[in-house]
Short mmCIF file of C-alpha atoms in Angstrom, two decimals:
data_model
loop_
_atom_site.label_atom_id
_atom_site.label_comp_id
_atom_site.label_asym_id
_atom_site.label_seq_id
_atom_site.Cartn_x
_atom_site.Cartn_y
_atom_site.Cartn_z
CA MET O 4 -0.09 -0.19 -0.12
CA PHE O 5 1.27 3.44 -1.00
CA CYS O 6 -0.75 6.62 -1.00
CA GLU O 7 -0.46 10.21 0.25
CA TRP O 8 -3.31 12.41 1.58
CA LYS O 9 -3.15 16.07 1.46
CA THR O 10 -6.12 17.47 3.25
CA LYS O 11 -7.79 20.72 2.98
CA ILE O 12 -11.35 21.29 2.09
CA THR O 13 -10.64 24.59 0.00
CA LEU O 14 -7.26 23.74 -1.45
CA LEU O 15 -8.55 23.96 -4.98
CA GLN O 16 -10.62 27.09 -4.54
CA ARG O 17 -7.52 28.77 -3.08
CA LEU O 18 -5.08 27.67 -5.77
CA ALA O 19 -7.88 29.08 -8.21
CA ALA O 20 -7.66 32.30 -6.29
CA PHE O 21 -4.16 32.64 -6.60
CA ALA O 22 -4.07 32.12 -10.28
CA LEU O 23 -6.88 34.74 -10.71
CA VAL O 24 -4.97 37.17 -8.47
CA ALA O 25 -1.80 36.43 -10.51
CA ALA O 26 -3.60 36.80 -13.90
CA VAL O 27 -5.19 40.08 -12.68
CA MET O 28 -2.30 41.55 -11.49
CA SER O 29 0.03 40.42 -14.69
CA GLN O 30 -2.81 42.57 -16.74
CA ARG O 31 -2.63 45.56 -14.80
CA LEU O 32 1.24 45.62 -14.99
CA THR O 33 0.65 44.93 -18.71
CA SER O 34 -1.66 47.76 -18.92
CA THR O 35 0.69 50.32 -17.14
CA ALA O 36 3.79 49.31 -19.18
CA GLU O 37 1.92 49.64 -22.56
CA ALA O 38 0.77 52.95 -21.16
CA ALA O 39 4.52 54.10 -20.58
CA MET O 40 6.19 52.87 -23.82
CA GLY O 41 6.47 54.86 -26.97
CA PRO O 42 6.12 53.36 -30.68
CA ALA O 43 9.65 53.15 -31.23
CA ASP O 44 10.51 51.91 -27.61
CA LYS O 45 12.51 48.55 -27.54
CA PHE O 46 11.57 45.38 -25.64
CA ASP O 47 14.47 43.74 -23.59
CA LEU O 48 13.10 40.65 -24.96
CA VAL O 49 10.80 39.44 -27.80
CA ILE O 50 9.44 35.73 -27.60
CA LYS O 51 8.53 35.29 -31.52
CA GLY O 52 6.21 32.74 -33.10
CA GLY O 53 5.05 30.32 -30.20
CA ASP O 54 1.94 28.77 -29.60
CA VAL O 55 0.46 30.90 -26.86
CA LEU O 56 -1.74 29.29 -24.46
CA ASP O 57 -3.10 31.58 -21.66
CA PRO O 58 -6.61 30.48 -20.22
CA SER O 59 -7.10 33.84 -17.99
CA GLN O 60 -7.23 35.80 -21.59
CA SER O 61 -9.13 32.71 -23.30
CA LEU O 62 -6.06 32.88 -25.71
CA ARG O 63 -4.53 30.03 -27.84
CA GLY O 64 -2.63 30.92 -30.78
CA LYS O 65 0.35 31.99 -32.44
CA ARG O 66 1.70 35.32 -30.99
CA ASP O 67 4.93 37.27 -30.34
CA ILE O 68 5.48 38.45 -26.53
CA GLY O 69 7.28 41.68 -25.87
CA ILE O 70 8.87 41.98 -22.39
CA ARG O 71 10.70 44.66 -20.76
CA TRP O 72 11.88 45.23 -17.20
CA GLY O 73 10.82 41.66 -16.59
CA VAL O 74 6.88 42.31 -17.22
CA VAL O 75 5.11 41.20 -20.37
CA GLU O 76 4.07 44.46 -22.17
CA ALA O 77 2.62 42.85 -25.11
CA ILE O 78 0.95 39.81 -26.57
CA GLU O 79 0.83 40.41 -30.31
CA PRO O 80 0.24 38.56 -33.70
CA GLU O 81 3.70 40.05 -34.72
CA ILE O 82 6.39 42.38 -33.18
CA PRO O 83 8.85 43.49 -35.33
CA ALA O 84 12.26 42.10 -34.56
CA ALA O 85 13.58 45.84 -34.63
CA ARG O 86 11.93 46.47 -31.67
CA ALA O 87 13.71 43.86 -29.59
CA LEU O 88 17.08 43.97 -27.90
CA LYS O 89 16.93 40.25 -27.82
CA THR O 90 14.71 37.66 -29.42
CA ILE O 91 14.15 34.02 -28.82
CA ASP O 92 12.97 31.82 -31.92
CA ALA O 93 9.71 29.86 -30.01
CA GLY O 94 8.10 28.47 -33.42
CA GLY O 95 6.53 25.01 -33.07
CA LYS O 96 6.69 25.50 -28.95
CA LEU O 97 3.86 25.81 -26.47
CA VAL O 98 4.58 29.10 -24.34
CA THR O 99 2.35 29.63 -21.02
CA PRO O 100 1.86 31.53 -18.06
CA GLY O 101 4.02 29.97 -15.25
CA LEU O 102 2.71 27.03 -14.23
CA ILE O 103 1.91 25.35 -10.74
CA ASP O 104 3.86 22.28 -9.54
CA LEU O 105 1.60 20.90 -6.66
CA HIS O 106 4.19 18.53 -5.16
CA CYS O 107 7.47 19.04 -4.99
CA HIS O 108 10.30 19.03 -2.12
CA VAL O 109 11.97 22.41 -1.76
CA TYR O 110 13.63 22.15 1.70
CA PRO O 111 17.06 21.23 0.73
CA TYR O 112 18.74 22.14 4.09
CA GLY O 113 16.02 20.73 6.15
CA SER O 114 15.19 17.61 4.57
CA ALA O 115 17.36 14.72 2.66
CA ILE O 116 15.05 14.91 -0.40
CA GLY O 117 14.96 18.73 -1.04
CA ILE O 118 16.11 20.78 -3.91
CA PRO O 119 16.25 24.47 -4.30
CA ALA O 120 13.34 25.71 -5.65
CA ASP O 121 15.08 28.19 -7.97
CA GLU O 122 16.66 25.42 -9.70
CA LEU O 123 14.22 23.37 -10.08
CA VAL O 124 11.39 25.82 -11.94
CA GLN O 125 13.73 26.96 -14.87
CA PHE O 126 13.61 23.13 -16.07
CA GLN O 127 9.83 22.58 -15.94
CA GLY O 128 8.05 25.76 -16.62
CA THR O 129 6.89 26.53 -13.23
CA THR O 130 7.11 29.64 -11.59
CA THR O 131 4.64 28.55 -8.29
CA VAL O 132 5.72 25.52 -6.30
CA VAL O 133 4.14 23.62 -3.51
CA SER O 134 6.17 22.22 -0.81
CA ALA O 135 4.69 18.63 0.05
CA GLY O 136 4.99 18.26 3.93
CA ASP O 137 8.78 19.04 3.93
CA ALA O 138 8.32 21.08 7.26
CA GLY O 139 6.18 20.29 10.35
CA VAL O 140 5.41 22.69 13.21
CA ASN O 141 8.77 22.62 14.45
CA ASN O 142 10.94 23.56 11.63
CA LEU O 143 8.23 25.55 9.47
CA ALA O 144 9.34 28.97 10.38
CA ALA O 145 12.89 28.01 9.17
CA LEU O 146 11.45 26.95 5.78
CA ARG O 147 9.41 29.97 5.66
CA ARG O 148 12.48 32.31 6.47
CA TYR O 149 15.56 30.84 5.03
CA ILE O 150 13.98 29.35 2.00
CA VAL O 151 10.66 30.69 1.00
CA ALA O 152 11.86 34.39 1.65
CA GLN O 153 15.23 34.00 -0.32
CA SER O 154 13.79 32.39 -3.41
CA ARG O 155 12.42 34.12 -6.53
CA ALA O 156 9.92 31.01 -7.18
CA ARG O 157 6.74 31.43 -5.58
CA ILE O 158 6.41 28.93 -2.53
CA TYR O 159 3.33 27.62 -0.81
CA ALA O 160 3.40 24.89 1.42
CA PHE O 161 1.55 21.74 3.09
CA VAL O 162 2.30 21.87 6.67
CA HIS O 163 2.90 18.12 7.78
CA ILE O 164 1.06 16.62 10.39
CA ALA O 165 4.40 15.60 12.09
CA ASN O 166 6.26 17.83 14.12
CA ASN O 167 9.37 17.40 12.50
CA GLY O 168 8.12 17.25 8.95
CA LEU O 169 10.48 15.31 6.77
CA SER O 170 13.46 16.19 8.60
CA ALA O 171 14.47 12.72 9.61
CA PHE O 172 13.83 11.08 6.35
CA PRO O 173 14.13 8.18 5.41
CA VAL O 174 13.17 7.42 9.18
CA ALA O 175 9.40 7.69 9.20
CA GLU O 176 8.06 10.40 10.86
CA LEU O 177 4.78 8.80 12.06
CA TYR O 178 6.28 5.88 13.77
CA ASN O 179 5.47 7.38 16.83
CA ILE O 180 2.03 8.71 16.87
CA ASP O 181 2.90 11.21 19.40
CA ASN O 182 4.55 13.51 16.80
CA ALA O 183 1.17 14.25 15.10
CA GLN O 184 0.42 17.18 17.14
CA MET O 185 -3.30 18.53 15.99
CA GLU O 186 -3.58 21.72 17.94
CA ALA O 187 -0.22 22.65 17.02
CA CYS O 188 -0.93 21.93 13.32
CA ALA O 189 -4.06 23.80 13.46
CA MET O 190 -2.30 26.77 14.85
CA ALA O 191 0.39 26.84 12.15
CA LEU O 192 -2.47 26.89 9.66
CA ALA O 193 -4.35 29.86 11.38
CA GLU O 194 -1.09 31.84 11.43
CA ASN O 195 0.20 31.18 8.13
CA PRO O 196 -3.02 31.81 5.84
CA ASP O 197 -0.91 33.25 3.19
CA PHE O 198 1.66 30.72 2.90
CA LEU O 199 -0.09 27.24 3.83
CA ILE O 200 -2.83 25.61 1.85
CA GLY O 201 -3.24 22.32 3.70
CA VAL O 202 -1.64 19.60 5.70
CA LYS O 203 0.43 16.71 4.60
CA VAL O 204 -0.33 13.00 5.68
CA ARG O 205 2.06 10.12 4.41
CA MET O 206 -0.11 7.09 4.73
CA SER O 207 1.96 4.59 3.47
CA GLU O 208 2.20 1.33 5.59
CA ASN O 209 6.11 1.52 6.15
CA VAL O 210 5.29 5.16 7.72
CA ILE O 211 2.44 4.86 9.72
CA PHE O 212 3.39 1.90 11.24
CA LYS O 213 0.29 0.28 13.01
CA HIS O 214 -1.54 3.40 13.48
CA GLY O 215 -3.99 3.01 10.76
CA LEU O 216 -6.18 5.80 10.03
CA GLU O 217 -5.35 7.82 13.01
CA PRO O 218 -3.02 10.16 11.42
CA LEU O 219 -5.31 10.93 8.64
CA LYS O 220 -7.89 11.56 11.22
CA ARG O 221 -5.46 13.97 13.02
CA GLY O 222 -4.69 15.67 9.79
CA ILE O 223 -8.31 16.44 9.15
CA LYS O 224 -8.86 17.38 12.54
CA ALA O 225 -6.25 20.06 12.31
CA CYS O 226 -7.79 21.41 9.23
CA GLU O 227 -11.23 22.05 10.85
CA MET O 228 -10.13 23.21 14.09
#
């Protein structure tokens, strides 16, 4: 038996809200930047001829994308090459807004299986990642202060029901059920609503020992408290 549970009733709604806010902010930045540009101003970068897929604008088609100062300023059928300081030929390639990785491990100094988020995202087309239980209550503050705050990638997290998260990996974190502290986990959720989107519970037999559904019940209870 191998399975994982991530318990949070409003998870999909919250991720949808994050995506909507990002899309709205992107459109506002684009509008502001376009107003500041003159017709002869050059883009720092133009991505040319890609198949652009952007659900926030109901857009699917071949487009050029103009970028200046790190902001998408124009999405047009064609942007003249003369207006670009640098171009990338994206012909035959799919171009999307930054995607979301819902399950990754990005706590490289607090877990044996973590890697830096900024080294990960550039190879998989994501700009937002979700740490899947790397940290529990005991080491959550360090994840937020030393990893999240210093990463360019946007990072959210599931807090692990086990206080020590995955810091002892490969030693199972839930062999001792006393590691699963509902009240402390619930408090972490309440104190970090902008960062935490749920609770991680690993339910593999080699993790939960003989505790059955008790870890899962505690994870659900922490979300409901």
